[in-house]
Tab-separated table of C-alpha atoms in Angstrom:
chain	number	residue	atom	x	y	z
I	1430	MET	CA	58.600	114.739	72.309
I	1431	THR	CA	60.694	111.974	70.753
I	1432	PRO	CA	63.815	111.172	72.818
I	1433	ARG	CA	67.095	111.954	71.131
I	1434	ARG	CA	68.830	108.900	69.700
I	1435	PRO	CA	72.164	108.122	71.386
I	1436	VAL	CA	75.255	108.938	69.350
I	1437	THR	CA	76.872	105.773	67.972
I	1438	LEU	CA	80.344	104.874	66.752
I	1439	ALA	CA	78.946	104.819	63.217
I	1440	ASP	CA	77.767	108.431	63.594
I	1441	ILE	CA	81.234	109.551	64.659
I	1442	ALA	CA	82.864	107.532	61.893
I	1443	ALA	CA	80.661	109.240	59.272
I	1444	ARG	CA	81.561	112.701	60.579
I	1445	ALA	CA	85.271	111.892	60.863
I	1446	GLY	CA	85.496	110.167	57.472
I	1447	VAL	CA	87.028	107.009	58.903
I	1448	SER	CA	85.839	103.467	59.463
I	1449	LYS	CA	83.754	102.396	62.456
I	1450	ALA	CA	86.571	99.995	63.416
I	1451	ALA	CA	88.992	102.938	63.619
I	1452	VAL	CA	86.631	104.877	65.887
I	1453	SER	CA	86.206	101.788	68.073
I	1454	ALA	CA	89.977	101.419	68.338
I	1455	VAL	CA	90.277	105.019	69.569
I	1456	LEU	CA	87.281	105.284	71.912
I	1457	CYS	CA	86.904	101.709	73.128
I	1458	SER	CA	90.546	100.566	73.099
I	1459	SER	CA	89.387	97.521	71.177
I	1460	SER	CA	91.932	94.884	70.331
I	1461	GLY	CA	92.825	93.950	66.771
I	1462	THR	CA	95.035	95.065	63.922
I	1463	ILE	CA	93.607	98.580	63.465
I	1464	ARG	CA	96.236	101.289	63.909
I	1465	VAL	CA	95.090	104.924	63.979
I	1466	ALA	CA	97.375	107.921	63.465
I	1467	GLU	CA	97.590	110.246	66.448
I	1468	ASP	CA	96.141	113.254	64.605
I	1469	THR	CA	93.160	111.157	63.473
I	1470	ALA	CA	92.684	109.799	67.002
I	1471	THR	CA	92.689	113.358	68.372
I	1472	ARG	CA	90.075	114.402	65.799
I	1473	VAL	CA	87.875	111.399	66.669
I	1474	ARG	CA	88.007	112.158	70.402
I	1475	LYS	CA	87.152	115.817	69.766
I	1476	LEU	CA	84.174	114.903	67.580
I	1477	ALA	CA	82.976	112.360	70.160
I	1478	ALA	CA	82.973	115.072	72.840
I	1479	GLU	CA	81.214	117.597	70.605
I	1480	MET	CA	78.531	115.088	69.586
I	1481	GLY	CA	77.892	113.986	73.185
I	1482	TYR	CA	79.006	110.394	72.717
I	1483	ARG	CA	78.649	108.140	75.748
I	1484	PRO	CA	80.441	104.784	75.671
I	1485	HIS	CA	78.347	101.635	76.000
I	1486	ALA	CA	79.746	99.724	78.986
I	1487	ALA	CA	78.693	96.283	77.750
I	1488	ALA	CA	80.109	96.877	74.279
I	1489	ARG	CA	83.370	98.172	75.699
I	1490	ALA	CA	83.612	95.148	77.970
I	1491	MET	CA	83.186	92.821	75.004
I	1492	ALA	CA	85.841	94.682	73.015
I	1493	ASN	CA	88.332	94.653	75.882
I	1494	ARG	CA	87.338	91.198	77.102
I	1495	ARG	CA	86.899	92.746	80.521
I	1496	SER	CA	83.790	93.449	82.567
I	1497	ASN	CA	85.329	96.416	84.468
I	1498	VAL	CA	83.469	95.049	87.496
I	1499	VAL	CA	85.027	94.256	90.870
I	1500	GLY	CA	82.989	91.974	93.100
I	1501	VAL	CA	82.915	92.190	96.888
I	1502	LEU	CA	82.220	89.201	99.108
I	1503	LEU	CA	80.972	90.500	102.457
I	1504	PRO	CA	79.708	88.343	105.343
I	1505	ASN	CA	76.605	89.128	107.343
I	1506	GLN	CA	77.462	90.560	110.735
I	1507	VAL	CA	77.651	87.778	113.322
I	1508	GLY	CA	74.507	87.904	115.465
I	1509	ASP	CA	72.974	90.785	113.499
I	1510	PRO	CA	72.681	89.919	109.791
I	1511	LEU	CA	71.193	93.257	108.715
I	1512	THR	CA	73.823	95.445	110.380
I	1513	HIS	CA	77.402	95.955	109.225
I	1514	PRO	CA	78.302	99.644	109.742
I	1515	LEU	CA	82.058	99.157	109.480
I	1516	GLY	CA	81.586	97.182	106.287
I	1517	PHE	CA	79.490	100.027	104.888
I	1518	GLU	CA	82.242	102.574	105.550
I	1519	SER	CA	84.769	100.394	103.729
I	1520	LEU	CA	82.356	99.781	100.851
I	1521	MET	CA	81.788	103.503	100.372
I	1522	GLY	CA	85.528	104.083	100.098
I	1523	LEU	CA	85.917	101.095	97.792
I	1524	ALA	CA	83.121	102.314	95.493
I	1525	ASP	CA	84.649	105.818	95.358
I	1526	GLY	CA	88.092	104.426	94.617
I	1527	LEU	CA	86.920	102.023	91.915
I	1528	GLN	CA	85.104	104.842	90.139
I	1529	VAL	CA	88.386	106.744	89.864
I	1530	HIS	CA	89.905	103.702	88.150
I	1531	GLY	CA	86.957	103.291	85.767
I	1532	LEU	CA	85.640	100.227	87.584
I	1533	SER	CA	82.269	99.332	89.081
I	1534	LEU	CA	81.363	97.470	92.276
I	1535	SER	CA	79.120	94.436	92.587
I	1536	LEU	CA	78.170	93.096	96.026
I	1537	ALA	CA	77.526	89.531	97.168
I	1538	ARG	CA	76.884	88.464	100.740
I	1539	ILE	CA	77.245	85.168	102.532
I	1540	ALA	CA	75.540	83.948	105.666
I	1541	PRO	CA	77.490	83.778	108.972
I	1542	GLY	CA	79.600	80.646	109.152
I	1543	GLY	CA	79.972	80.172	105.419
I	1544	GLY	CA	77.643	79.433	102.580
I	1545	THR	CA	78.299	78.231	99.042
I	1546	VAL	CA	80.103	80.946	97.115
I	1547	GLU	CA	79.078	79.405	93.791
I	1548	GLN	CA	75.555	80.586	94.602
I	1549	ALA	CA	76.674	84.149	93.902
I	1550	ARG	CA	75.893	84.754	90.212
I	1551	MET	CA	78.862	87.052	89.670
I	1552	LEU	CA	81.212	84.238	90.745
I	1553	ARG	CA	79.330	81.401	89.107
I	1554	GLU	CA	79.379	83.145	85.716
I	1555	ARG	CA	82.960	84.401	86.118
I	1556	SER	CA	81.871	87.910	85.181
I	1557	LEU	CA	84.411	89.762	87.338
I	1558	ASP	CA	87.789	91.293	86.633
I	1559	ALA	CA	88.653	91.070	90.326
I	1560	LEU	CA	87.157	90.019	93.654
I	1561	VAL	CA	87.548	91.638	97.080
I	1562	VAL	CA	86.984	89.367	100.088
I	1563	MET	CA	86.240	91.450	103.176
I	1564	HIS	CA	86.028	90.943	106.935
I	1565	GLN	CA	85.178	87.684	108.684
I	1566	VAL	CA	84.679	85.412	105.697
I	1567	PRO	CA	85.789	81.887	106.731
I	1568	ILE	CA	89.126	80.915	105.213
I	1569	ALA	CA	87.672	77.955	103.304
I	1570	VAL	CA	84.986	80.178	101.772
I	1571	ALA	CA	87.523	82.909	100.964
I	1572	GLU	CA	89.845	80.463	99.217
I	1573	SER	CA	86.951	78.908	97.310
I	1574	ALA	CA	85.834	82.331	96.093
I	1575	ALA	CA	89.377	83.268	95.087
I	1576	ALA	CA	89.551	80.192	92.859
I	1577	LEU	CA	86.631	81.601	90.837
I	1578	SER	CA	88.230	85.000	90.185
I	1579	PRO	CA	91.284	85.973	88.081
I	1580	VAL	CA	92.389	88.531	90.713
I	1581	THR	CA	91.534	88.445	94.434
I	1582	VAL	CA	92.226	91.031	97.125
I	1583	PHE	CA	91.795	90.025	100.773
I	1584	ALA	CA	90.880	93.099	102.826
I	1585	ASP	CA	90.631	93.058	106.620
I	1586	CYS	CA	90.245	89.306	106.212
I	1587	HIS	CA	91.514	86.068	107.819
I	1588	VAL	CA	93.580	85.191	104.736
I	1589	TRP	CA	97.121	86.569	104.570
I	1590	ARG	CA	99.380	86.048	101.565
I	1591	PRO	CA	102.596	87.705	100.346
I	1592	THR	CA	100.598	89.764	97.820
I	1593	GLY	CA	97.082	91.152	97.554
I	1594	CYS	CA	96.221	91.480	101.250
I	1595	LEU	CA	95.443	94.600	103.265
I	1596	ARG	CA	94.790	94.936	107.007
I	1597	ARG	CA	95.032	97.446	109.771
I	1598	ASP	CA	97.908	96.895	112.204
I	1599	GLU	CA	95.684	95.370	114.886
I	1600	ARG	CA	98.476	94.445	117.314
I	1601	THR	CA	99.559	98.078	117.459
I	1602	ALA	CA	95.932	99.028	118.150
I	1603	GLY	CA	96.040	96.832	121.250
I	1604	ILE	CA	99.417	98.195	122.315
I	1605	LEU	CA	98.207	101.805	122.038
I	1606	ALA	CA	95.153	101.019	124.187
I	1607	ALA	CA	97.312	99.359	126.833
I	1608	GLN	CA	99.829	102.216	126.848
I	1609	ALA	CA	97.020	104.645	127.570
I	1610	VAL	CA	96.015	102.941	130.830
I	1611	VAL	CA	99.276	101.501	132.167
I	1612	GLY	CA	100.129	103.306	135.366
I	1613	ILE	CA	96.660	104.660	136.181
I	1614	PRO	CA	96.667	104.533	140.002
I	1615	GLY	CA	93.995	102.433	141.709
I	1616	GLY	CA	92.719	100.965	138.454
I	1617	HIS	CA	91.905	97.324	137.691
I	1618	PRO	CA	92.255	96.595	133.955
I	1619	VAL	CA	89.871	94.175	132.245
I	1620	VAL	CA	89.793	93.265	128.554
I	1621	VAL	CA	86.220	93.215	127.246
I	1622	GLY	CA	85.775	91.230	124.044
I	1623	PRO	CA	83.067	89.534	121.997
I	1624	ALA	CA	81.549	86.376	123.443
I	1625	THR	CA	82.269	84.273	120.335
I	1626	ASP	CA	84.891	85.631	117.977
I	1627	ASP	CA	88.357	84.300	117.158
I	1628	SER	CA	89.051	86.615	114.225
I	1629	PHE	CA	92.591	87.786	113.568
I	1630	ALA	CA	91.628	91.311	114.689
I	1631	VAL	CA	90.461	90.146	118.125
I	1632	VAL	CA	93.472	87.858	118.547
I	1633	GLU	CA	95.970	90.540	117.511
I	1634	ARG	CA	94.430	93.296	119.639
I	1635	LEU	CA	94.426	91.045	122.694
I	1636	ALA	CA	98.035	90.043	122.045
I	1637	GLY	CA	99.021	93.713	121.815
I	1638	ILE	CA	97.366	94.479	125.155
I	1639	ARG	CA	98.950	91.476	126.873
I	1640	SER	CA	102.399	92.410	125.603
I	1641	LEU	CA	102.202	95.362	128.049
I	1642	ILE	CA	99.758	93.999	130.645
I	1643	PRO	CA	100.563	90.278	131.001
I	1644	GLY	CA	97.866	88.142	132.572
I	1645	VAL	CA	95.150	90.785	132.264
I	1646	GLU	CA	91.680	89.302	132.797
I	1647	ALA	CA	89.554	88.879	129.667
I	1648	VAL	CA	85.751	88.831	129.901
I	1649	ALA	CA	82.906	88.596	127.400
I	1650	GLU	CA	80.865	91.711	126.697
I	1651	PRO	CA	78.047	91.960	129.284
I	1652	ASP	CA	74.530	91.382	127.969
I	1653	LEU	CA	72.263	94.329	128.818
I	1654	ALA	CA	69.342	91.896	129.128
I	1655	LYS	CA	71.049	89.795	131.809
I	1656	ALA	CA	72.481	90.233	135.298
I	1657	GLN	CA	74.939	92.982	136.216
I	1658	PRO	CA	78.545	91.973	135.446
I	1659	ALA	CA	80.396	91.430	138.727
I	1660	TRP	CA	83.625	92.890	137.352
I	1661	LEU	CA	82.133	96.285	136.439
I	1662	VAL	CA	82.689	98.340	139.593
I	1663	ARG	CA	84.367	101.627	140.532
I	1664	GLY	CA	88.011	101.552	139.512
I	1665	THR	CA	87.545	99.194	136.552
I	1666	ILE	CA	89.535	100.043	133.433
I	1667	CYS	CA	87.745	98.504	130.453
I	1668	LEU	CA	89.959	97.791	127.450
I	1669	CYS	CA	87.305	97.120	124.793
I	1670	LEU	CA	88.456	95.167	121.760
I	1671	SER	CA	85.849	96.754	119.501
I	1672	LEU	CA	83.418	99.661	119.525
I	1673	TYR	CA	80.519	97.245	120.113
I	1674	GLN	CA	81.927	96.325	123.529
I	1675	ALA	CA	82.602	99.990	124.330
I	1676	LEU	CA	78.966	100.879	123.620
I	1677	VAL	CA	77.642	97.987	125.721
I	1678	VAL	CA	79.874	98.921	128.663
I	1679	ARG	CA	78.729	102.534	128.386
I	1680	GLY	CA	75.135	101.326	128.568
I	1681	TRP	CA	75.865	99.372	131.731
I	1682	CYS	CA	77.661	102.337	133.314
I	1683	GLU	CA	74.632	104.536	132.670
I	1684	ARG	CA	72.368	101.896	134.204
I	1685	LEU	CA	74.583	101.520	137.288
I	1686	GLY	CA	75.210	105.221	137.803
I	1687	LEU	CA	78.956	104.906	137.162
I	1688	ASN	CA	80.557	108.041	135.741
I	1689	ILE	CA	82.771	107.277	132.741
I	1690	GLY	CA	86.125	109.048	133.050
I	1691	ARG	CA	85.797	109.279	136.828
I	1692	ASP	CA	84.474	106.010	138.299
I	1693	VAL	CA	85.223	103.775	135.313
I	1694	ALA	CA	87.686	104.161	132.447
I	1695	ILE	CA	86.833	102.946	128.941
I	1696	VAL	CA	89.335	102.686	126.100
I	1697	CYS	CA	88.677	101.083	122.728
I	1698	CYS	CA	90.823	99.392	120.081
I	1699	ASP	CA	88.649	100.536	117.185
I	1700	ASP	CA	86.833	103.527	115.696
I	1701	SER	CA	84.083	104.453	113.231
I	1702	ALA	CA	82.841	107.572	111.484
I	1703	GLN	CA	79.584	107.410	113.448
I	1704	LEU	CA	81.446	107.056	116.738
I	1705	GLN	CA	83.450	110.189	115.998
I	1706	ARG	CA	80.175	112.134	115.975
I	1707	THR	CA	78.240	110.357	118.725
I	1708	TRP	CA	81.025	109.702	121.261
I	1709	PRO	CA	84.016	111.903	120.425
I	1710	ASP	CA	85.364	111.682	124.004
I	1711	LEU	CA	85.949	107.934	123.784
I	1712	ALA	CA	89.655	107.135	124.191
I	1713	ARG	CA	90.411	104.963	121.166
I	1714	THR	CA	92.679	103.961	118.327
I	1715	THR	CA	91.493	105.946	115.340
I	1716	PHE	CA	91.225	104.467	111.877
I	1717	CYS	CA	89.356	105.610	108.754
I	1718	ARG	CA	87.724	102.650	107.036
I	1719	HIS	CA	86.628	104.799	104.107
I	1720	ALA	CA	90.303	105.520	103.448
I	1721	MET	CA	91.001	101.796	103.675
I	1722	GLY	CA	88.334	101.264	100.995
I	1723	LEU	CA	90.213	103.647	98.716
I	1724	GLU	CA	93.391	101.645	99.306
I	1725	ILE	CA	91.563	98.398	98.507
I	1726	ALA	CA	90.320	99.885	95.230
I	1727	GLY	CA	93.850	100.847	94.238
I	1728	MET	CA	95.106	97.362	95.052
I	1729	ALA	CA	92.330	95.731	92.980
I	1730	ALA	CA	92.977	98.045	90.004
I	1731	ALA	CA	96.693	97.300	90.188
I	1732	GLY	CA	95.946	93.583	90.254
I	1733	ILE	CA	93.860	93.846	87.087
I	1734	HIS	CA	96.414	95.858	85.108
I	1735	ASP	CA	99.866	95.199	86.553
I	1736	GLY	CA	99.693	92.387	89.095
I	1737	LEU	CA	98.844	92.342	92.793
I	1738	PRO	CA	101.039	94.559	95.005
I	1739	ILE	CA	102.812	93.358	98.132
I	1740	SER	CA	100.558	92.818	101.159
I	1741	ARG	CA	100.769	95.462	103.869
I	1742	LEU	CA	99.436	96.725	107.172
I	1743	LEU	CA	97.799	100.131	107.575
I	1744	ALA	CA	98.865	102.352	110.460
I	1745	THR	CA	96.629	103.445	113.322
I	1746	SER	CA	96.969	106.194	115.943
I	1747	TRP	CA	95.597	107.116	119.362
I	1748	VAL	CA	92.905	109.585	120.442
I	1749	ASP	CA	93.252	110.437	124.153
I	1750	GLY	CA	89.604	110.941	125.074
I	1751	SER	CA	88.314	111.767	128.536
I	1752	SER	CA	86.714	108.320	128.888
I	1753	GLY	CA	90.123	106.765	129.408
I	1754	HIS	CA	90.789	108.310	132.831
I	1755	LEU	CA	89.952	107.683	136.501
I	1756	LYS	CA	89.601	110.563	138.979
């Protein structure tokens, strides 16, 4: 069976009794001097729907001088280049949000510690309407990428400008975690953080904790392949800066026979969709990264059409799980 030929602008023009340029002006918002009366435009749109017309993305992009593509620069996860679950949650929200605005997503990744952004084809060929720089992209790399894009949004990123930036309120995340454990009798608080990470999120969360618990000891996450951490004993209150540290500490508690919520308390400054299903009793600051992706999409769309909105912080809240107690 011969496949049906796609409906073209010329087909619609013949049925409507108008020029192809007029149909293009109505359906593709093409620029030029063509002006179409509203009743004619309504008739063209109705015929296009009846005939099953589907717009050609490349042709529309040429007419509008826009690609309708938003690029995303995402770093490989430090220490685990094939794993970035939090980035995936944000990307899913971003893709959903861009679709609502009639935009598509294109992904480029860089190696930990940097990389040459010009190597990414979408940046080298300047084929984007906007770029989103996400997570722990080094500032120099982020700024270099921004210079290759007409509109740049920095999301959960080191760069902070008056406009076009979006982050979670990380200091409040630390404060909420500290508030949850201040006053627990017989407890010894310890901040557990990544071994090598000076990102704004880690710095802000630690500052929030220390604003309520000055001088609290900070230790690197214990390696499950090495010796038992001396600080992890009965009565320890572990304030984990990210969910990765919370999971590692849980693994050590299971190995040492320490009961979480009785012998050891664990609270966390972060959250994930997977964690909500696999460890719902973890005391933590809750935050939906898919929702943040939707916000990023709206910011990018606004930047393309109206100009970048003012930078802002997203709120977070507390989940009082049973892991955050000592009995």
